[in-house]
C-alpha positions as a Markdown table, in Angstrom:
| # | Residue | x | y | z |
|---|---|---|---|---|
| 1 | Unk | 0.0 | 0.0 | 0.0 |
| 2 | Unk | 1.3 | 3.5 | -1.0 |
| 3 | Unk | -0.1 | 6.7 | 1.3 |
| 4 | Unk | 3.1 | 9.1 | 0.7 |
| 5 | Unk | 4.8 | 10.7 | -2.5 |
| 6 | Unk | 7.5 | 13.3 | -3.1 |
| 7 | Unk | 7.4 | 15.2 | -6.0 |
| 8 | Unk | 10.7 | 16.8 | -7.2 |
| 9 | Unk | 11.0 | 19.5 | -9.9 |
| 10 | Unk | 14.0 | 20.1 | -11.6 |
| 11 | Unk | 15.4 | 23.2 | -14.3 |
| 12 | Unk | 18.2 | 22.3 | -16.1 |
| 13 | Unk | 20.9 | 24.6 | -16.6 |
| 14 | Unk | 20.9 | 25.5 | -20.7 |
| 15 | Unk | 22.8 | 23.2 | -22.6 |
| 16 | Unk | 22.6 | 21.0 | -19.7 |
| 17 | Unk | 19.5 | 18.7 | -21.0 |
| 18 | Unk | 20.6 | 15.9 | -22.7 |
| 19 | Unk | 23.0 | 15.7 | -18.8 |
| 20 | Unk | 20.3 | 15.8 | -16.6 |
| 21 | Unk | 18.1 | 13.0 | -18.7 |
| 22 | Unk | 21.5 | 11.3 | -18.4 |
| 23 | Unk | 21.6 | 11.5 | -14.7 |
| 24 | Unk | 17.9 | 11.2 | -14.0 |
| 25 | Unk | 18.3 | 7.4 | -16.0 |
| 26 | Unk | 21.2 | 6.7 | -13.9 |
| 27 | Unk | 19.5 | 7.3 | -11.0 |
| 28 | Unk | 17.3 | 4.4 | -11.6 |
| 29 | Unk | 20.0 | 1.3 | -10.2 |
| 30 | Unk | 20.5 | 3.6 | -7.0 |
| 31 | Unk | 16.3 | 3.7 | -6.6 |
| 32 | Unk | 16.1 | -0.1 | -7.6 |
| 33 | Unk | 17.8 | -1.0 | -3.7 |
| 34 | Unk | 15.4 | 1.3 | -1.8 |
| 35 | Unk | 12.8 | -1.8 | -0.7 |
| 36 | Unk | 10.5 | 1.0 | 0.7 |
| 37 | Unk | 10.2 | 3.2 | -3.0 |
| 38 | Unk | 7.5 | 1.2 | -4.2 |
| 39 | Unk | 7.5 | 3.1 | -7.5 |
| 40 | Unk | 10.0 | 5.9 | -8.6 |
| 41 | Unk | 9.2 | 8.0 | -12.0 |
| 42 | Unk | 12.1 | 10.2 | -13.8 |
| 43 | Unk | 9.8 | 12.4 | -16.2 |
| 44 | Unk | 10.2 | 15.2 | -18.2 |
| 45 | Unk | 7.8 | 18.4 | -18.2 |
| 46 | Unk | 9.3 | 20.4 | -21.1 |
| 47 | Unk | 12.3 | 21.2 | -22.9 |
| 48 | Unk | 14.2 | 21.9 | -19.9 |
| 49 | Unk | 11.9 | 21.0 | -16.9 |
| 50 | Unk | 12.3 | 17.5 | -15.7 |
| 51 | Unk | 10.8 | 15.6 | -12.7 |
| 52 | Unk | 11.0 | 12.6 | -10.0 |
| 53 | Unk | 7.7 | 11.5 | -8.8 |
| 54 | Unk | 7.7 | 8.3 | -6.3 |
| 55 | Unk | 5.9 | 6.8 | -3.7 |
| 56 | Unk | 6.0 | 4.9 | -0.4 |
| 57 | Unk | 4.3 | 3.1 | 2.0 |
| 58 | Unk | 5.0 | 5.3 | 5.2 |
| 59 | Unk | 7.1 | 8.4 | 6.4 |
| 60 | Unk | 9.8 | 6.0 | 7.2 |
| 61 | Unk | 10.1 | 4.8 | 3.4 |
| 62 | Unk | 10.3 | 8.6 | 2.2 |
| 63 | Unk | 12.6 | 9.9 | 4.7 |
| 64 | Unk | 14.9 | 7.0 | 3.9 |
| 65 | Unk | 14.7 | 7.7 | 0.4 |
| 66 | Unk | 15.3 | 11.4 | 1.1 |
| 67 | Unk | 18.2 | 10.9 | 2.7 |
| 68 | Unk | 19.7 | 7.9 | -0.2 |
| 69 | Unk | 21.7 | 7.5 | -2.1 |
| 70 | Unk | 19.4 | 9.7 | -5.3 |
| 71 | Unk | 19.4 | 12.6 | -3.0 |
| 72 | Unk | 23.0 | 12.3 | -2.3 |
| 73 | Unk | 23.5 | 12.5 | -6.3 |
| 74 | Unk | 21.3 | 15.3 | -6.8 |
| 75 | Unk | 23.3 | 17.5 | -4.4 |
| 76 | Unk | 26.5 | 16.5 | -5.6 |
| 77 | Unk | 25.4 | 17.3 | -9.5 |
| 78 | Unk | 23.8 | 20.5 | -8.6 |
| 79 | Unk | 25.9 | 22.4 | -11.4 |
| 80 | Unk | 23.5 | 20.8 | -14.0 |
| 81 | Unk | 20.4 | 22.4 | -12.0 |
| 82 | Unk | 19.6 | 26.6 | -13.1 |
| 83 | Unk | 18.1 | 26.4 | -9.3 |
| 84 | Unk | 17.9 | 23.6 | -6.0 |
| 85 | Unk | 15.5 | 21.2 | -6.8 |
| 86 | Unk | 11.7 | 21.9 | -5.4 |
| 87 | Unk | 10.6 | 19.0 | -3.2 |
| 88 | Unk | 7.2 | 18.4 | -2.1 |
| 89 | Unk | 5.6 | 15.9 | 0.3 |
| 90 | Unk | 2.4 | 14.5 | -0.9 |
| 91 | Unk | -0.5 | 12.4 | 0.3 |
| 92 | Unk | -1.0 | 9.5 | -1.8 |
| 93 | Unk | -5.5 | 9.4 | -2.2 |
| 94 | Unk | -5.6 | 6.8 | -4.4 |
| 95 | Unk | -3.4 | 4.6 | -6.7 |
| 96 | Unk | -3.0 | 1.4 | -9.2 |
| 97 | Unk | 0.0 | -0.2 | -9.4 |
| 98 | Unk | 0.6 | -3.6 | -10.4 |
| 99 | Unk | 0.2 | -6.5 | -7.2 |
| 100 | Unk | 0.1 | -3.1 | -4.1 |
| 101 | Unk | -2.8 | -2.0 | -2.9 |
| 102 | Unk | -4.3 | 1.0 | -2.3 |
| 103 | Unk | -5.5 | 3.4 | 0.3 |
């Protein structure tokens, strides 16, 4: 069951695109070992905006992710970012993911 989310904006830097799609696919191994990130999306918004979106089954999954090894990596690559990333807690309502159930 999922009932918490993060959702995590990101601006690349111009002429950093094609690095931050790099590193937001990379990130994707480090996520795989979290047991408690039930599902982790890398997206992209625009030509320049990107986005994390993932979820968890309580506050303790989230805060572990927030303080893993992907948050790690985002600080440390924070010359690819025009700005620090926005990060903000969500309530999961409702969801469908394959075998988890739902709130």
């Amino acid at each position: 069951m999922v009932t918490l989310g993060l959702l995590v904006r990101l601006e690349a830097k111009p002429g950093k695109e094609a690095d931050v799609e790099n590193f937001l696919k990379g990130g994707l191994p480090l996520v795989e070992q979290e047991p408690a990130t039930t599902a982790w999306f890398a997206i992209r918004l625009g030509p320049s905006t990107f986005g994390i979106f993932d979820v968890f089954p309580d506050e303790s999954g989230r805060e572990a992710h927030l303080s893993g090894r992907v948050a790690a990596a985002l600080k440390e690559n924070a010359e690819l970012f025009a700005q620090a990333p926005d990060i903000q807690k969500l309530d999961v309502v409702a969801a469908k993911l394959p075998g988890v159930l739902a709130t």
